[in-house]
XYZ file of C-alpha atoms in Angstrom:
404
model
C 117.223 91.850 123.634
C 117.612 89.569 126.573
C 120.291 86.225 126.161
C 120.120 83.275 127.540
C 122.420 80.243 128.485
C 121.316 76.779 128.015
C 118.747 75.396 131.216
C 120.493 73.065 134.001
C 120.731 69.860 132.578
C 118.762 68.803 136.085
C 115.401 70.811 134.802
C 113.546 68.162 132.577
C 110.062 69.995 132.171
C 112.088 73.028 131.565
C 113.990 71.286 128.990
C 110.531 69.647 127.249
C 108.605 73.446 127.709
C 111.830 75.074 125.397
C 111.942 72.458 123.150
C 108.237 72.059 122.627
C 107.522 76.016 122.708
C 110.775 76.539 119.882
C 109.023 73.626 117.335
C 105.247 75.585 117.338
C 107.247 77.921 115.378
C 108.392 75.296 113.053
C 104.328 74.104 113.209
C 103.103 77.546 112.560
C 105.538 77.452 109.052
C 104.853 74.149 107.810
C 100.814 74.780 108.394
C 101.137 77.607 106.390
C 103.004 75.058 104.227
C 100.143 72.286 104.160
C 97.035 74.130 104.273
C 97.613 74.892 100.176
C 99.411 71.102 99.699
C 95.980 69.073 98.942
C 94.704 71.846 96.898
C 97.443 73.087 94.733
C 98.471 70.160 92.263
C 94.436 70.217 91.638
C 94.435 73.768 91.253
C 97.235 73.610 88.504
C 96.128 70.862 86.433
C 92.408 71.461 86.144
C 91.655 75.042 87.248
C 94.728 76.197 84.564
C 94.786 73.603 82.491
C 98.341 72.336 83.111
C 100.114 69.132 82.841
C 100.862 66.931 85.809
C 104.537 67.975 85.297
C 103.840 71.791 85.529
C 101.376 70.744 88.499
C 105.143 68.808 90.338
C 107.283 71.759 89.336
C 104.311 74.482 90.949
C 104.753 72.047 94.234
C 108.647 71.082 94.019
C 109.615 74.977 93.528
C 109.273 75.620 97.210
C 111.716 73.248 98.095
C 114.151 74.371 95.394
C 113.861 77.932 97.117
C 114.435 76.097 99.940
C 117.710 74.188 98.729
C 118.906 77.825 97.660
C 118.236 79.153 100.852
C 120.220 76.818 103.409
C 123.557 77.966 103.344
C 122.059 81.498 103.952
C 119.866 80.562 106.318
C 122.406 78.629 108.253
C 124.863 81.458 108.283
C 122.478 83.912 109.510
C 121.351 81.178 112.693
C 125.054 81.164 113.201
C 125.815 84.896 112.925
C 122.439 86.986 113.255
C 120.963 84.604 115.803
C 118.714 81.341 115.341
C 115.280 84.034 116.504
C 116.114 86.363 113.971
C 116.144 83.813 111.718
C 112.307 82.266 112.550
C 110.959 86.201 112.615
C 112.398 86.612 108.988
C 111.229 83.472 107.823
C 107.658 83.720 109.541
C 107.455 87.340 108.192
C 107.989 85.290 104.803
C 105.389 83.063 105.521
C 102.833 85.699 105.584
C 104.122 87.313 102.281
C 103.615 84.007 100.920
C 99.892 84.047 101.471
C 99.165 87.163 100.255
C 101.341 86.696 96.653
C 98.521 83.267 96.774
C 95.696 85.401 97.159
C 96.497 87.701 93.949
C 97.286 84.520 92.037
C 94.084 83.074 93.004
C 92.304 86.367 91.675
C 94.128 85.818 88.197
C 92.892 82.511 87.797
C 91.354 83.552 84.657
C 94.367 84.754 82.964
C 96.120 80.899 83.471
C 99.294 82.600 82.695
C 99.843 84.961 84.838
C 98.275 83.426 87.785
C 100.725 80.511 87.389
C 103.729 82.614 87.439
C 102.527 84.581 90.648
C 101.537 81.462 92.454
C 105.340 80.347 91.431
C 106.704 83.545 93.041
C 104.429 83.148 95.893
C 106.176 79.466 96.562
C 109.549 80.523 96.389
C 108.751 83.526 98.946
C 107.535 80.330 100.816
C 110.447 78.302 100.203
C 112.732 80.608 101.914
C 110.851 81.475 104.867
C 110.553 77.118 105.059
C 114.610 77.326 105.090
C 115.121 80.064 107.560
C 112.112 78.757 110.334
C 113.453 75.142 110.194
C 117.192 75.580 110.727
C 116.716 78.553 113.019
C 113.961 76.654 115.319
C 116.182 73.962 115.484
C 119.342 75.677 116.621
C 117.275 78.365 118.494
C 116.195 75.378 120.951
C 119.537 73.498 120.820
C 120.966 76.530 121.837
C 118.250 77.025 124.703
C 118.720 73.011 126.633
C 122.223 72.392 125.442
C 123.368 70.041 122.841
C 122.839 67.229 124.535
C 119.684 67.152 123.478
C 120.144 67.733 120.048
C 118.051 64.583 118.840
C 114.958 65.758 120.996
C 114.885 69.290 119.143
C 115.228 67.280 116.050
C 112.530 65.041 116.455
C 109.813 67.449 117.929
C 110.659 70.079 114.962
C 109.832 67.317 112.855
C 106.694 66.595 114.731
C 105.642 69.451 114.398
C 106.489 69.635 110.747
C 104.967 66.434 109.918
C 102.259 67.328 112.493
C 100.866 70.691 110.941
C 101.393 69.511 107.439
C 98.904 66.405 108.550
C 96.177 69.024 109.961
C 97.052 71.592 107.206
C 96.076 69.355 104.048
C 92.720 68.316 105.036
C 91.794 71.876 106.396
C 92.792 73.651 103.495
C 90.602 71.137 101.608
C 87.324 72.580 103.896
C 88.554 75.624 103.294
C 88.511 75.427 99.702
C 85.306 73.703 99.212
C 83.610 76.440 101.444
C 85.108 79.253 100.607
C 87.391 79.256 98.143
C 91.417 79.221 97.501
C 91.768 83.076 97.983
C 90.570 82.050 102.262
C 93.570 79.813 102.043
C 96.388 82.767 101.103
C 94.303 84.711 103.848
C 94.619 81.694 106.656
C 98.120 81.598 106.007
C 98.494 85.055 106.612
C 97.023 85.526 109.818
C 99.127 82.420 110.990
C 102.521 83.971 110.171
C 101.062 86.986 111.719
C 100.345 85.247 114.849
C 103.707 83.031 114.598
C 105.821 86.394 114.358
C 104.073 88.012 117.266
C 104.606 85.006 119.806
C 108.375 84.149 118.696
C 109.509 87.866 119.486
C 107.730 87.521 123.500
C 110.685 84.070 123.302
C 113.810 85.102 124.951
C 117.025 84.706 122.312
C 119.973 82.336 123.046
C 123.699 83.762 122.541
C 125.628 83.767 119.630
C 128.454 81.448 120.271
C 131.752 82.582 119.235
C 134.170 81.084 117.232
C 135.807 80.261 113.892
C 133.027 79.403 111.054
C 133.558 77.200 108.764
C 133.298 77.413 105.125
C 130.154 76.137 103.591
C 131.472 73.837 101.621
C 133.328 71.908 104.049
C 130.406 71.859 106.170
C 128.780 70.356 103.430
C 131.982 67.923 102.361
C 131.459 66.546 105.879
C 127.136 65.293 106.068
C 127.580 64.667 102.655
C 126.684 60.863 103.129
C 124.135 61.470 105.662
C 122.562 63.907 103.657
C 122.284 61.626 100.518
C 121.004 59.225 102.805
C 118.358 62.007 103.956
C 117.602 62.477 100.133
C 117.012 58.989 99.424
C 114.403 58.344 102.025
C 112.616 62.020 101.520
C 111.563 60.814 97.583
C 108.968 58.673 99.359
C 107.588 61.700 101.058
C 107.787 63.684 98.093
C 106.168 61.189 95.861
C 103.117 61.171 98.566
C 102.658 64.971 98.741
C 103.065 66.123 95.333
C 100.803 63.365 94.114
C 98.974 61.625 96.369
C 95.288 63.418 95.547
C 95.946 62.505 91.923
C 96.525 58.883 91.958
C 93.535 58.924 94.447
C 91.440 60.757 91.590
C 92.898 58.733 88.908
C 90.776 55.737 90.751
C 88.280 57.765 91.699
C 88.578 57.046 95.532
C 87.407 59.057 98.228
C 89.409 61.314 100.500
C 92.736 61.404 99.162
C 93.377 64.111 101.646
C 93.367 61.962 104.386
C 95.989 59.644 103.257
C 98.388 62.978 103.890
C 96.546 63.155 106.903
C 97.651 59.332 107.856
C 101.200 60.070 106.681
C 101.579 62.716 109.281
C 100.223 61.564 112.170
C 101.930 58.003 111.850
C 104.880 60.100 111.483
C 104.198 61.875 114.461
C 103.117 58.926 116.456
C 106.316 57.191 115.785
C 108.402 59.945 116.875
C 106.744 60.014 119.858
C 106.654 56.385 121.236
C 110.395 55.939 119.699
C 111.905 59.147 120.772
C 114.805 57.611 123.216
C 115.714 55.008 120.004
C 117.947 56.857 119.076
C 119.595 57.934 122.164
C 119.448 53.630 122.961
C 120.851 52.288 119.431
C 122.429 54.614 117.737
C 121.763 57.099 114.416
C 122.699 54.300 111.815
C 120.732 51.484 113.157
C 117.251 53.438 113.451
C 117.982 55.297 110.077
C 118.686 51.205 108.525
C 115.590 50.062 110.085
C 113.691 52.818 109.233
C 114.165 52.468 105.556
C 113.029 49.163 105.630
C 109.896 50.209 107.153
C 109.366 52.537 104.693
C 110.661 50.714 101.454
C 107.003 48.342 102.683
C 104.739 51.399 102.957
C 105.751 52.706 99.386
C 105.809 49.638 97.608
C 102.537 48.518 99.146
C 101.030 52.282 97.611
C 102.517 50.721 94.809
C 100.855 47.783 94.561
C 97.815 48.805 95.620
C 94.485 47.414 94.364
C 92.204 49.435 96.758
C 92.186 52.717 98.706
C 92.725 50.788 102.757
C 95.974 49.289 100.757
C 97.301 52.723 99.942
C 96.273 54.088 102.868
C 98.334 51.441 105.324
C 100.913 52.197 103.013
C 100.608 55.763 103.412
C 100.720 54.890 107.107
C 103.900 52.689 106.789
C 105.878 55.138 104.921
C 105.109 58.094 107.415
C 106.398 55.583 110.527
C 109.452 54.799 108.097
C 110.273 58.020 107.356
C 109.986 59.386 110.662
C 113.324 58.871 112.485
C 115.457 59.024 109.429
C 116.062 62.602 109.607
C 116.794 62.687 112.979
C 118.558 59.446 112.987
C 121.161 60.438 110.499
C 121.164 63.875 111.325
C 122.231 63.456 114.673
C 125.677 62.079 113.091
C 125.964 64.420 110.811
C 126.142 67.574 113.496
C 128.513 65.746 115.531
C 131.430 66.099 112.807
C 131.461 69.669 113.319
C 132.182 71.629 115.802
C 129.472 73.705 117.908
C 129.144 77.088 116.480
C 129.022 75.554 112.972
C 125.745 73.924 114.101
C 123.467 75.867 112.178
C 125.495 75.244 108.852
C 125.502 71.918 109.476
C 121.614 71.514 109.642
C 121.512 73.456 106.526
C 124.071 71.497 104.714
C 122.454 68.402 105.911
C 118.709 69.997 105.536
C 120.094 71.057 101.959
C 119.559 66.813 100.626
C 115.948 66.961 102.149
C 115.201 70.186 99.744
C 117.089 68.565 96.697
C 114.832 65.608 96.495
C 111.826 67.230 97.497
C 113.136 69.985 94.467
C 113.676 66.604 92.123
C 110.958 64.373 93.162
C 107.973 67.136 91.660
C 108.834 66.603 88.089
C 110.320 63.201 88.039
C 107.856 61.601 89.402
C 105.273 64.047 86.866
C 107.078 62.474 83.968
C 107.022 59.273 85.424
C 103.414 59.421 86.034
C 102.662 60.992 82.753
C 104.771 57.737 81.401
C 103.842 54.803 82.997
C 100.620 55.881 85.766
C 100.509 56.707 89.041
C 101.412 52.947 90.591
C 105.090 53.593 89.350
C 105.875 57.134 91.110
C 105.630 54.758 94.300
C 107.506 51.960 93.384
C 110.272 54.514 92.356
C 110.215 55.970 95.544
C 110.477 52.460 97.398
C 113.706 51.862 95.143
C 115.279 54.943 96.261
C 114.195 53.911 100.293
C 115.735 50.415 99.308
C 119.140 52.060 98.162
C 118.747 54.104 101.823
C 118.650 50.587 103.400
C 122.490 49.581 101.966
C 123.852 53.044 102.395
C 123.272 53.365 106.432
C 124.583 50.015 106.737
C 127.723 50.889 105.245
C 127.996 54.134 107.230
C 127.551 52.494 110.340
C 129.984 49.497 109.328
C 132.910 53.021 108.781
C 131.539 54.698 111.623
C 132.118 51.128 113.999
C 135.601 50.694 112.151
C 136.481 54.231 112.971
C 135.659 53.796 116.996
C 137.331 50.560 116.905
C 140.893 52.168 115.417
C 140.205 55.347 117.723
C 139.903 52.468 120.530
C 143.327 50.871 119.637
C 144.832 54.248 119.469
């Protein structure tokens, strides 16, 4: 297997080609990831006969797997290699599909079928951890860590991005076919993901002393709770979304996912160099505010355009926060504890999305659909306080570092 060094700093479209060609691997995962999104939670509740909570938990499993999966999957970026890491998880992918086509077969025996689609999205969960952290450190590892927000923000466009063009896709798919076509999609994607990421040259392992995971962890562990907090907002849209959309009976609830994404992905685009300009903690601050609007406006929403500019607002929100506050976070460790660091710090975006499923189920279940959101926009308003007082201890710390 051929190594490679990081590209002369001096080579911008050679920089934007790795980056770019490193995050379709992260697209090819998360559109295995949002083809079944829309489709699921309906799947669940009516198809089986399950609650709405049972319907969260079938959703909010993957990321638990996921939130298992981190420390492992940053250790074997770190050790193994970042590529070996996207070929195990994309071979995952495709397990993942086929596990959904047997549990689509059993849909008769409610049961079982629920229990195999379960297994089939923590197979899923794990491949999500090991593609994300190792396409992220498999391109900062390829341009050079001074590009480290870049990677981050075109992973997460093309997270954001797939999961957009996945929902409504696997909502044709459904309708014309059937959900068995959907475990079948997803297979021939991984299949095709796999096959293109081992052509990509691998980056060296860099040497040195490796941290213990929990000290990795001790260090994001405000950033990451920051992550958390703004992620419930996502999580609240995904996991029910097509419900509250049905519980009004309004048309094309898919698309509001849709919205989400590509808002998300438009933002990261035109505001790529904010970050770079003003710092982590000032986009992350501003960012929640953007988003604490979006969700309470889904909140408060009296007609489907409202919740679908809120939709829109929360995807722009939530856009930069995880690279905004994940840039800090991997600069208090040193380089060849990156990949533990994204996993640590990765590790808050999995707990929420693990939490949000059947919170926001019982909250629902509770109170309606209306709340979940305004929930979400109190946990987005908490992320508003938090980066300020991060950035206040991160200015106080340059300033002693200065007198020193």
């Amino acid at each position: 297997m051929q190594l490679t060094s990081p590209i002369a700093p001096e080579s911008p479209r050679a920089v934007t080609f790795h980056i770019i060609s490193t995050a379709f691997f992260t697209f090819v995962c998360y559109l295995t990831i949002g083809l079944p999104l829309a489709v699921l939670p309906g799947y669940v509740n009516i198809d089986l006969g399950y609650s709405t909570v049972i319907a969260g938990f079938a959703i909010s499993l993957q990321y638990l797997a996921t939130m298992l999966s981190r420390p492992q999957a940053g250790r074997i970026a770190d050790t193994v290699g970042p590529k070996t890491a996207v070929l195990y998880g994309l071979i995952g992918c495709g397990v993942s599909g086929a596990i959904l086509v047997v549990a689509t077969l059993l849909s008769h025996i409610p049961l079982l079928s629920l229990c195999i689609l379960m297994i089939a999205r923590l197979v899923l969960g794990y491949a999500e951890s090991l593609v994300g952290t190792g396409a992220i450190t498999w391109g900062i590892g390829r341009v050079g860590a001074v590009h480290t927000a870049r990677m981050i923000s075109w992973n997460g466009i093309a997270t954001y991005g797939a999961l957009a063009v996945g929902a409504p896709v696997g909502v044709v798919l459904v309708h014309a076919w059937g959900l068995p076509v959907v475990g079948l999609t997803i297979v021939a994607l991984a299949a095709m993901g796999y096959f293109l990421a081992r052509l990509k040259q691998a980056t060296a392992i860099i040497k040195g002393e490796h941290l213990p995971f929990r000290n990795v962890l001790r260090r994001v562990l405000p950033h990451g709770f920051g992550l958390a907090l703004g992620s419930i907002g996502f999580g609240s849209i995904a996991t029910f979304i097509t419900l509250f959309y049905a519980s009004h009976h309004w048309p094309n609830a898919a698309f509001a996912l849709s919205v989400f994404g590509f808002c998300f992905v438009g933002t990261r685009l035109v505001f790529s160099s904010a970050i770079t300009q003003f710092g982590g903690f000032r986009v992350a601050t501003a960012s929640f505010v953007v988003e604490t609007i979006g969700l309470m406006m889904l909140g408060f929403a009296p007609a489907p355009w409202v919740a679908m500019c809120g939709a829109a607002l929360t995807g722009c929100g939530f856009a930069l926060i995880f690279p905004a506050l994940g840039v800090e976070a991997v600069r208090l460790v040193p380089q060849h504890n990156r990949g533990s660091a994204l996993g640590a710090y990765s590790l808050f975006l999995d707990v929420a999305l693990g939490i949000t499923g059947p919170l926001a189920g019982f909250i629902a279940s509770r109170m309606g659909y209306h709340e979940v959101f305004l929930f979400a926009s109190m946990a987005a308003l908490i992320g508003v306080g938090l980066t300020v007082v991060l950035y206040r201890r991160s200015e106080r710390a340059m300033g002693n570092m200065s007198v020193e």
